[in-house]
Short mmCIF file of C-alpha atoms in Angstrom, two decimals:
data_model
loop_
_atom_site.label_atom_id
_atom_site.label_comp_id
_atom_site.label_asym_id
_atom_site.label_seq_id
_atom_site.Cartn_x
_atom_site.Cartn_y
_atom_site.Cartn_z
CA MET D 1 -17.70 9.31 4.20
CA PRO D 2 -17.79 12.87 5.60
CA GLU D 3 -18.83 11.31 8.91
CA LEU D 4 -15.58 9.34 8.95
CA ILE D 5 -13.65 12.60 8.62
CA ARG D 6 -15.75 14.49 11.15
CA SER D 7 -15.48 11.66 13.69
CA ARG D 8 -11.69 12.12 13.66
CA GLY D 9 -11.99 15.80 14.55
CA TYR D 10 -11.36 17.37 11.14
CA PRO D 11 -13.42 19.98 9.28
CA VAL D 12 -15.06 18.59 6.14
CA GLU D 13 -16.85 19.96 3.12
CA VAL D 14 -18.73 18.23 0.31
CA HIS D 15 -18.59 19.61 -3.23
CA ARG D 16 -19.98 18.46 -6.57
CA VAL D 17 -18.49 18.93 -10.02
CA VAL D 18 -20.11 18.39 -13.42
CA THR D 19 -17.72 17.03 -16.03
CA PRO D 20 -17.81 18.20 -19.65
CA ASP D 21 -19.71 15.02 -20.59
CA GLY D 22 -22.25 15.42 -17.79
CA TYR D 23 -21.11 13.13 -14.95
CA ILE D 24 -21.59 14.54 -11.46
CA LEU D 25 -18.54 13.88 -9.29
CA GLU D 26 -18.36 14.34 -5.54
CA LEU D 27 -15.36 15.92 -3.83
CA HIS D 28 -14.61 15.72 -0.12
CA ARG D 29 -12.51 18.52 1.27
CA ILE D 30 -10.49 18.70 4.48
CA PRO D 31 -9.68 22.43 4.48
CA GLY D 32 -7.46 22.45 7.54
CA PRO D 33 -5.86 20.51 10.40
CA ARG D 34 -7.64 18.70 13.20
CA LEU D 35 -9.85 20.95 15.33
CA ARG D 36 -10.37 18.57 18.24
CA GLN D 37 -9.23 15.21 19.51
CA PRO D 38 -10.75 12.29 17.59
CA ASP D 39 -13.26 9.88 19.04
CA ASN D 40 -11.62 7.11 21.04
CA THR D 41 -13.53 4.39 19.23
CA THR D 42 -12.94 3.01 15.79
CA PRO D 43 -15.37 4.61 13.28
CA SER D 44 -18.58 2.73 12.59
CA PRO D 45 -18.34 0.26 9.69
CA ALA D 46 -21.14 1.98 7.85
CA PRO D 47 -21.42 5.69 8.74
CA SER D 48 -24.53 7.38 7.47
CA PRO D 49 -23.58 10.16 5.08
CA ALA D 50 -25.17 13.52 5.81
CA SER D 51 -26.59 13.81 2.32
CA PRO D 52 -23.17 13.76 0.65
CA SER D 53 -24.33 11.74 -2.31
CA PRO D 54 -26.67 12.69 -5.13
CA PRO D 55 -30.39 12.20 -4.45
CA GLY D 56 -31.65 8.66 -4.82
CA ILE D 57 -28.26 7.07 -4.17
CA GLU D 58 -28.21 4.63 -1.27
CA PHE D 59 -25.09 3.73 0.69
CA PRO D 60 -24.60 0.02 -0.14
CA LEU D 61 -21.53 -1.89 0.95
CA LEU D 62 -19.90 -3.87 -1.79
CA THR D 63 -18.27 -7.30 -1.77
CA ILE D 64 -15.06 -8.61 -3.23
CA PHE D 65 -16.74 -11.63 -4.77
CA ASN D 66 -19.37 -9.69 -6.68
CA ALA D 67 -16.80 -7.10 -7.72
CA ILE D 68 -14.75 -9.81 -9.40
CA THR D 69 -17.67 -11.74 -10.84
CA GLY D 70 -20.31 -10.03 -11.78
CA GLY D 71 -24.64 20.86 10.42
CA GLY D 72 -26.22 23.91 9.20
CA LYS D 73 -25.83 24.21 5.51
CA GLY D 74 -23.30 26.72 4.29
CA HIS D 75 -24.02 27.45 0.65
CA ARG D 76 -21.30 29.02 -1.41
CA LYS D 77 -22.29 31.81 -3.70
CA ARG D 78 -22.81 30.48 -7.20
CA ARG D 79 -20.14 31.72 -9.53
CA ARG D 80 -20.61 32.96 -13.04
CA ARG D 81 -20.13 30.46 -15.79
CA ARG D 82 -16.78 30.52 -17.42
CA GLU D 83 -14.92 28.77 -20.18
CA LEU D 84 -12.45 26.33 -18.66
CA PRO D 85 -8.96 25.76 -20.05
CA PHE D 86 -9.95 22.28 -21.25
CA SER D 87 -13.30 23.30 -22.78
CA ARG D 88 -13.95 22.12 -26.33
CA ARG D 89 -14.10 25.67 -27.71
CA ARG D 90 -10.75 26.68 -26.23
CA ARG D 91 -9.05 23.43 -27.23
CA ARG D 92 -10.08 24.00 -30.83
CA ARG D 93 -8.61 27.52 -30.83
CA ALA D 94 -5.39 26.25 -29.27
CA GLY D 95 -5.17 23.22 -31.54
CA ARG D 96 -5.36 20.79 -28.63
CA GLU D 97 -8.59 19.00 -29.51
CA PRO D 98 -7.87 15.31 -28.81
CA ASP D 99 -10.38 14.22 -31.52
CA VAL D 100 -10.94 10.94 -29.69
CA PHE D 101 -14.49 11.21 -28.44
CA PRO D 102 -17.59 12.33 -30.35
CA GLU D 103 -19.75 15.24 -29.23
CA TYR D 104 -21.83 14.23 -26.19
CA GLY D 105 -24.51 16.85 -26.72
CA VAL D 106 -24.42 18.19 -23.16
CA PRO D 107 -26.66 21.27 -22.99
CA GLY D 108 -25.19 24.64 -22.03
CA ASP D 109 -21.56 25.64 -21.61
CA TYR D 110 -19.37 22.57 -22.12
CA GLY D 111 -17.18 23.55 -19.19
CA THR D 112 -19.79 24.61 -16.65
CA MET D 113 -19.10 23.60 -13.06
CA ASP D 114 -21.88 22.98 -10.54
CA TYR D 115 -20.74 24.22 -7.14
CA GLY D 116 -23.58 22.36 -5.37
CA ASP D 117 -23.87 22.07 -1.60
CA THR D 118 -21.15 22.50 0.97
CA GLN D 119 -21.20 20.84 4.38
CA LYS D 120 -18.82 22.27 6.94
CA GLY D 121 -17.54 20.34 9.92
CA GLY D 122 -16.97 23.01 12.53
CA GLY D 123 -15.29 25.77 10.57
CA LEU D 124 -11.63 26.61 10.08
CA LEU D 125 -9.30 27.91 12.72
CA MET D 126 -9.42 31.70 12.71
CA GLY D 127 -6.87 33.10 10.29
CA TYR D 128 -5.84 29.66 8.98
CA ARG D 129 -5.33 29.78 5.22
CA PRO D 130 -3.37 26.84 3.81
CA GLN D 131 -1.43 27.86 0.73
CA ARG D 132 -0.61 24.35 -0.42
CA VAL D 133 -3.45 22.52 -2.11
CA ALA D 134 -3.41 18.74 -2.58
CA LEU D 135 -5.82 16.70 -4.71
CA LEU D 136 -5.94 12.93 -4.13
CA GLY D 137 -7.08 10.37 -6.72
CA HIS D 138 -8.19 6.87 -5.71
CA GLY D 139 -7.72 3.46 -7.29
CA ILE D 140 -10.14 1.28 -9.21
CA LEU D 141 -13.10 -0.12 -7.22
CA CYS D 142 -12.18 2.39 -4.52
CA SER D 143 -13.24 5.88 -3.38
CA SER D 144 -12.13 8.90 -1.38
CA ALA D 145 -12.73 6.85 1.78
CA ASP D 146 -9.48 4.94 1.21
CA PHE D 147 -7.47 7.98 2.23
CA VAL D 148 -9.14 8.40 5.66
CA MET D 149 -9.65 4.83 6.91
CA ASN D 150 -7.00 4.91 9.59
CA ASP D 151 -5.90 6.89 12.63
CA PRO D 152 -5.15 10.60 12.12
CA ASP D 153 -1.40 10.06 12.17
CA GLN D 154 -1.67 7.12 9.73
CA ALA D 155 -4.23 8.09 7.05
CA LEU D 156 -2.80 10.01 4.09
CA ALA D 157 -5.50 12.69 3.96
CA PHE D 158 -5.14 13.46 7.66
CA VAL D 159 -1.35 13.48 7.50
CA LEU D 160 -1.48 16.02 4.66
CA ALA D 161 -4.09 18.16 6.43
CA ASP D 162 -2.03 18.27 9.63
CA GLY D 163 1.00 19.09 7.48
CA GLY D 164 -0.60 22.33 6.33
CA TYR D 165 -2.28 21.20 3.11
CA ASP D 166 -5.79 22.02 1.93
CA VAL D 167 -6.80 18.45 1.04
CA TRP D 168 -9.34 17.54 -1.65
CA LEU D 169 -10.42 13.92 -2.09
CA GLY D 170 -11.76 13.16 -5.55
CA ASN D 171 -14.25 10.50 -6.62
CA PHE D 172 -14.18 9.31 -10.21
CA ARG D 173 -17.31 8.49 -12.19
CA GLY D 174 -19.22 5.36 -11.25
CA ASN D 175 -18.10 4.91 -7.66
CA ILE D 176 -20.48 5.12 -4.69
CA TYR D 177 -20.19 8.93 -4.48
CA SER D 178 -20.27 9.71 -8.20
CA ARG D 179 -23.23 7.78 -9.57
CA SER D 180 -25.17 10.67 -11.11
CA HIS D 181 -25.35 12.33 -14.49
CA ILE D 182 -27.23 15.34 -15.82
CA ARG D 183 -29.22 13.11 -18.17
CA LEU D 184 -28.03 9.47 -18.00
CA ASP D 185 -29.51 6.94 -15.56
CA PRO D 186 -27.05 4.72 -13.62
CA GLU D 187 -29.63 1.94 -13.94
CA LYS D 188 -29.11 2.01 -17.72
CA THR D 189 -26.20 0.70 -19.75
CA ASN D 190 -25.29 4.06 -21.32
CA PHE D 191 -24.19 5.44 -17.95
CA TRP D 192 -21.51 2.75 -17.67
CA LYS D 193 -20.02 3.10 -21.15
CA PHE D 194 -16.76 4.63 -20.00
CA SER D 195 -13.21 3.36 -19.78
CA LEU D 196 -10.04 4.72 -18.21
CA ASP D 197 -9.87 7.22 -21.08
CA GLU D 198 -12.90 9.21 -19.98
CA ILE D 199 -11.66 9.29 -16.40
CA GLY D 200 -8.38 10.83 -17.55
CA ILE D 201 -9.80 13.11 -20.23
CA TYR D 202 -12.89 14.41 -18.43
CA ASP D 203 -12.95 13.59 -14.70
CA LEU D 204 -9.49 14.52 -13.51
CA PRO D 205 -9.16 17.78 -15.50
CA ALA D 206 -12.59 18.85 -14.21
CA LEU D 207 -11.58 18.09 -10.61
CA VAL D 208 -8.26 19.92 -10.96
CA GLN D 209 -9.85 23.05 -12.43
CA TYR D 210 -12.65 23.09 -9.87
CA VAL D 211 -10.21 22.86 -6.94
CA LEU D 212 -8.10 25.68 -8.37
CA ASP D 213 -11.17 27.85 -8.88
CA GLN D 214 -12.38 27.23 -5.34
CA THR D 215 -9.05 27.83 -3.64
CA GLY D 216 -7.84 30.70 -5.81
CA GLN D 217 -4.50 28.95 -6.28
CA SER D 218 -2.70 28.79 -9.60
CA ASP D 219 -1.53 25.19 -9.19
CA LEU D 220 -1.82 22.18 -6.91
CA TYR D 221 -0.13 18.98 -5.83
CA TYR D 222 -1.60 15.71 -7.05
CA VAL D 223 -1.25 12.40 -5.22
CA GLY D 224 -2.64 9.38 -7.04
CA HIS D 225 -2.94 5.74 -6.05
CA SER D 226 -3.26 2.97 -8.65
CA MET D 227 -5.97 4.07 -11.13
CA GLY D 228 -5.51 7.59 -9.81
CA THR D 229 -2.07 7.53 -11.43
CA THR D 230 -3.42 6.04 -14.67
CA ALA D 231 -5.91 8.90 -14.95
CA PHE D 232 -3.11 11.41 -14.40
CA PHE D 233 -0.91 9.93 -17.13
CA ILE D 234 -3.83 9.96 -19.59
CA MET D 235 -4.72 13.55 -18.68
CA MET D 236 -1.15 14.68 -19.30
CA HIS D 237 -1.06 12.92 -22.67
CA TYR D 238 -3.98 14.99 -23.93
CA PHE D 239 -3.40 18.16 -21.90
CA PRO D 240 0.36 18.60 -21.56
CA HIS D 241 -0.14 22.31 -20.79
CA PHE D 242 -1.25 21.19 -17.31
CA ASN D 243 2.44 20.43 -16.64
CA GLN D 244 3.41 24.09 -16.68
CA LYS D 245 0.32 25.61 -15.10
CA GLN D 246 -2.03 23.46 -13.03
CA ILE D 247 0.24 20.74 -11.57
CA ARG D 248 3.09 21.73 -9.25
CA ALA D 249 4.20 18.17 -8.53
CA MET D 250 2.78 14.65 -8.57
CA ALA D 251 3.32 11.71 -6.22
CA ALA D 252 2.46 8.32 -7.76
CA LEU D 253 1.65 5.59 -5.23
CA ALA D 254 1.74 2.14 -6.85
CA PRO D 255 1.71 3.65 -10.37
CA VAL D 256 -0.26 1.78 -13.02
CA ALA D 257 0.26 2.27 -16.75
CA TYR D 258 2.06 -0.80 -18.00
CA VAL D 259 0.56 -3.95 -16.48
CA HIS D 260 2.60 -6.57 -18.32
CA HIS D 261 3.71 -8.35 -15.19
CA GLN D 262 0.55 -8.35 -13.09
CA ARG D 263 0.20 -11.42 -10.89
CA GLY D 264 -2.56 -13.10 -8.95
CA PRO D 265 -6.21 -13.95 -9.69
CA PHE D 266 -6.79 -10.96 -11.98
CA THR D 267 -4.65 -12.48 -14.71
CA ALA D 268 -7.06 -15.45 -14.85
CA PHE D 269 -9.88 -13.06 -15.75
CA VAL D 270 -8.07 -11.31 -18.60
CA LYS D 271 -9.23 -13.60 -21.43
CA PRO D 272 -12.85 -13.94 -20.20
CA LEU D 273 -13.09 -10.17 -19.79
CA LEU D 274 -11.85 -9.57 -23.32
CA LYS D 275 -14.18 -12.21 -24.75
CA PHE D 276 -17.43 -11.55 -22.90
CA THR D 277 -17.39 -7.82 -22.11
CA GLY D 278 -20.15 -7.06 -24.63
CA LEU D 279 -22.42 -9.80 -23.27
CA TYR D 280 -21.86 -8.72 -19.67
CA GLU D 281 -22.66 -5.09 -20.53
CA THR D 282 -25.94 -6.28 -21.99
CA LEU D 283 -26.90 -8.47 -19.03
CA ARG D 284 -25.55 -6.36 -16.17
CA ARG D 285 -25.72 -2.75 -17.50
CA GLY D 286 -21.92 -2.68 -17.68
CA GLU D 287 -21.55 -1.95 -13.97
CA LEU D 288 -19.03 -3.88 -11.91
CA SER D 289 -20.13 -3.98 -8.27
CA GLY D 290 -21.94 -5.94 -5.64
CA GLU D 291 -25.05 -4.46 -4.05
CA SER D 292 -26.47 -6.58 -1.28
CA LYS D 293 -27.36 -4.91 2.00
CA VAL D 294 -27.89 -8.28 3.69
CA PHE D 295 -24.51 -9.59 2.61
CA ASP D 296 -22.85 -6.28 3.50
CA SER D 297 -24.24 -6.51 7.01
CA LEU D 298 -23.08 -10.12 7.24
CA ILE D 299 -19.57 -9.18 6.09
CA ALA D 300 -19.36 -6.34 8.62
CA ASN D 301 -20.16 -8.77 11.44
CA LEU D 302 -18.11 -11.74 10.28
CA CYS D 303 -15.05 -9.58 9.64
CA HIS D 304 -15.05 -8.04 13.09
CA SER D 305 -11.54 -8.24 14.48
CA MET D 306 -12.64 -10.59 17.30
CA THR D 307 -14.09 -13.29 15.04
CA LEU D 308 -12.27 -16.27 13.52
CA ALA D 309 -13.80 -15.46 10.12
CA ARG D 310 -11.59 -12.39 9.80
CA ILE D 311 -8.82 -14.48 8.21
CA VAL D 312 -11.21 -15.33 5.36
CA CYS D 313 -12.01 -11.64 4.94
CA LEU D 314 -8.35 -10.74 4.82
CA ASN D 315 -7.58 -13.43 2.25
CA LEU D 316 -10.39 -12.16 0.03
CA LEU D 317 -9.29 -8.59 0.51
CA PHE D 318 -5.73 -9.22 -0.57
CA ALA D 319 -6.41 -11.85 -3.23
CA ILE D 320 -5.90 -9.21 -5.93
CA ALA D 321 -3.61 -6.70 -4.20
CA GLY D 322 -0.96 -9.19 -3.12
CA PRO D 323 -0.32 -11.59 -0.23
CA ASN D 324 -1.56 -10.34 3.12
CA SER D 325 1.21 -8.28 4.66
CA GLU D 326 -0.34 -8.16 8.16
CA LEU D 327 0.24 -4.39 8.09
CA VAL D 328 -3.44 -3.39 8.19
CA ASP D 329 -4.96 -2.63 11.59
CA LYS D 330 -7.50 -5.44 12.09
CA GLU D 331 -9.71 -3.07 14.08
CA TYR D 332 -10.33 -1.18 10.83
CA LEU D 333 -11.23 -4.25 8.78
CA PRO D 334 -15.03 -3.75 9.15
CA VAL D 335 -14.61 -0.10 8.16
CA ILE D 336 -12.54 -1.02 5.11
CA LEU D 337 -14.99 -3.67 3.97
CA ALA D 338 -17.84 -1.20 4.48
CA HIS D 339 -16.36 1.03 1.78
CA THR D 340 -14.38 -1.30 -0.46
CA PRO D 341 -14.80 -2.41 -3.13
CA SER D 342 -16.80 0.41 -4.62
CA SER D 343 -18.30 0.31 -8.11
CA THR D 344 -16.96 1.13 -11.54
CA SER D 345 -17.66 0.19 -15.13
CA LEU D 346 -16.80 -3.19 -16.57
CA ARG D 347 -15.25 -1.30 -19.47
CA ALA D 348 -12.70 0.34 -17.13
CA VAL D 349 -11.61 -3.06 -15.79
CA THR D 350 -11.60 -4.47 -19.32
CA HIS D 351 -9.33 -1.60 -20.33
CA TYR D 352 -6.73 -2.87 -17.86
CA ALA D 353 -7.20 -6.39 -19.22
CA GLN D 354 -6.53 -5.06 -22.72
CA LEU D 355 -3.33 -3.38 -21.55
CA ASN D 356 -2.21 -6.61 -19.94
CA ALA D 357 -2.86 -8.61 -23.11
CA ALA D 358 -1.43 -6.02 -25.53
CA LYS D 359 1.68 -5.27 -23.44
CA ARG D 360 1.29 -1.54 -24.05
CA PHE D 361 -0.19 1.58 -22.46
CA GLY D 362 -2.85 3.05 -24.71
CA ALA D 363 -6.47 4.00 -25.27
CA PHE D 364 -9.41 1.60 -25.10
CA ASP D 365 -9.60 -0.87 -27.98
CA TYR D 366 -13.11 -0.99 -29.49
CA GLY D 367 -12.18 -3.27 -32.38
CA ARG D 368 -11.02 -2.30 -35.85
CA ARG D 369 -14.27 -0.87 -37.19
CA ILE D 370 -14.95 1.46 -34.27
CA ASN D 371 -11.26 2.24 -33.82
CA ARG D 372 -11.12 3.59 -37.35
CA ARG D 373 -14.08 5.84 -36.68
CA ARG D 374 -12.86 7.10 -33.30
CA TYR D 375 -9.09 7.10 -33.71
CA GLY D 376 -8.56 7.04 -37.47
CA SER D 377 -6.54 3.82 -37.26
CA ASP D 378 -7.00 0.10 -36.65
CA ARG D 379 -5.26 0.26 -33.30
CA PRO D 380 -5.91 2.69 -30.45
CA PRO D 381 -3.26 5.37 -29.82
CA THR D 382 -0.41 4.73 -27.42
CA TYR D 383 -0.03 7.06 -24.45
CA ALA D 384 3.32 8.81 -24.06
CA LEU D 385 4.57 8.99 -20.48
CA GLY D 386 7.27 11.36 -21.70
CA ARG D 387 4.61 14.07 -21.92
CA VAL D 388 4.50 14.15 -18.13
CA THR D 389 7.06 16.90 -17.49
CA ALA D 390 5.81 18.05 -14.08
CA PRO D 391 8.03 16.79 -11.23
CA VAL D 392 6.99 13.22 -10.37
CA ALA D 393 7.97 10.85 -7.57
CA THR D 394 7.03 7.17 -7.79
CA PHE D 395 6.52 4.85 -4.82
CA TRP D 396 6.45 1.09 -5.37
CA SER D 397 6.90 -2.26 -3.63
CA VAL D 398 8.01 -5.76 -4.60
CA ASN D 399 4.93 -7.46 -3.10
CA ASP D 400 2.48 -5.50 -5.26
CA TRP D 401 0.60 -7.86 -7.58
CA VAL D 402 -1.28 -5.06 -9.38
CA ALA D 403 1.50 -2.54 -9.98
CA ASP D 404 4.33 -5.01 -10.31
CA TYR D 405 7.71 -3.54 -9.50
CA LYS D 406 9.06 -4.33 -12.98
CA ASP D 407 6.24 -2.30 -14.54
CA SER D 408 6.77 0.50 -12.00
CA ILE D 409 10.45 0.67 -12.91
CA ARG D 410 9.59 0.97 -16.60
CA ILE D 411 7.03 3.71 -15.88
CA SER D 412 9.62 5.61 -13.85
CA ALA D 413 12.15 5.34 -16.67
CA GLU D 414 9.77 6.77 -19.29
CA LEU D 415 8.40 9.72 -17.31
CA GLY D 416 9.56 13.08 -18.61
CA ASN D 417 10.63 14.48 -15.24
CA LEU D 418 11.16 11.77 -12.64
CA VAL D 419 12.88 13.28 -9.62
CA PHE D 420 12.45 10.50 -7.06
CA SER D 421 11.74 6.77 -7.16
CA HIS D 422 11.18 5.10 -3.81
CA ARG D 423 11.02 1.38 -3.13
CA VAL D 424 9.15 0.58 0.08
CA THR D 425 11.70 -1.00 2.38
CA VAL D 426 9.31 -3.64 3.76
CA ASP D 427 9.12 -6.44 1.20
CA GLU D 428 5.66 -7.61 2.38
CA PHE D 429 4.08 -4.24 1.52
CA ASN D 430 1.31 -4.81 -1.08
CA HIS D 431 -0.89 -2.73 -3.38
CA MET D 432 -3.55 -1.70 -0.84
CA ASP D 433 -1.03 -1.16 1.95
CA PHE D 434 -0.23 2.16 0.26
CA VAL D 435 -3.56 3.48 1.59
CA TRP D 436 -4.52 1.10 4.41
CA ALA D 437 -1.36 0.00 6.25
CA GLU D 438 -0.60 1.37 9.70
CA SER D 439 3.04 1.74 8.72
CA ALA D 440 2.34 3.55 5.43
CA SER D 441 2.84 6.88 7.16
CA ALA D 442 6.42 6.05 8.09
CA LEU D 443 7.27 3.95 5.02
CA VAL D 444 5.62 6.11 2.33
CA TYR D 445 3.85 9.30 3.47
CA SER D 446 6.89 10.79 5.20
CA HIS D 447 8.72 10.59 1.86
CA VAL D 448 5.71 12.01 0.02
CA LEU D 449 5.68 15.04 2.33
CA GLU D 450 9.41 15.49 1.91
CA PHE D 451 9.06 15.35 -1.88
CA LEU D 452 6.14 17.80 -2.04
CA ALA D 453 7.91 20.25 0.27
CA ARG D 454 10.64 20.64 -2.36
CA TYR D 455 8.20 22.22 -4.84
#
């Protein structure tokens, strides 16, 4: 993924963060605007990462079908360990312990961050010090790559970087860039025993605090797409103090919390997911992905913009997100399919299925016996969107099958400090168009920049 950024003429850094429960997450940073003109050619479908991923992790390309079914090194000086605001010890003193998850037994300081390696893509312009920091959170079965798979004036990360922001692209646990743990093996089931709860309680707070530590800023802007918004809402439920200190403002692209009105093929998988999740975790480690290099290579060739098979690729691609809007640059289709879908846990997808069936926004449902032990009640707790009091703007569309507009309207109504709700004016705009469409810059990102500039 860093090669995608570098090929467009932007500086890039790679960082790694260790979450309180031991997952190693990879961050991609664009610390400033474009340094040179981008390459004239469309980026390669499968760029070779310059060791951006943890050792032993290959760079497989994943398929929609399997996802549904089955430079010189510049090392930053290592900082002293410190107790983070969300560490277990400090939460206990402040009375904010969310007594939801048992002790994980991670050795050492529970809030230790690993600053890892940094790869720089040409250095910053002399004297350039962006004061506005933006952290981006991706959707489910996606990665940081979704924010850079377009031309510089059309991809969200590049638009923000050229607008004066220090841009950080997060990767949540389990995707292609965050498949490592300090003691768990991704080839074993225990690695994949996480739901949306852990992403919101551990991953996102760790990413936020790391970015603030690295930049020296007191707060940042957060832009989330799909699951990236779900993680934010969960984080704010358990850590409402982030509203006043760490988060300056939040832009929610295709927000997902309530999923009562989801449409499309996903709804057909709700009941099977709820019924056979345990069996699938046993047979398939609990990972939801497709890992076939041969098939990935075949997809990259068949989905080339000059082949007739591209229409099949597009139909597969938008089978879940919504009807094909024809807004995605077909030249980028091989690049998109080279990075999407990424991997995640079956439990995270099952969590969404539970929310769809229960018609509520709450924690993962383990069943009565385990719920009583973990939550102290038969039912999992409900998340309160009213606890989000940082300024929030929501962006939604009527052609979105994942974040249906009726659910988006309800989310907007329950947020504690909604300042802007924007309906995309093109009715054909679907769920993935928020990050892939050529016109997203004009239809969405221009309004995002305007909103963030107010805070």
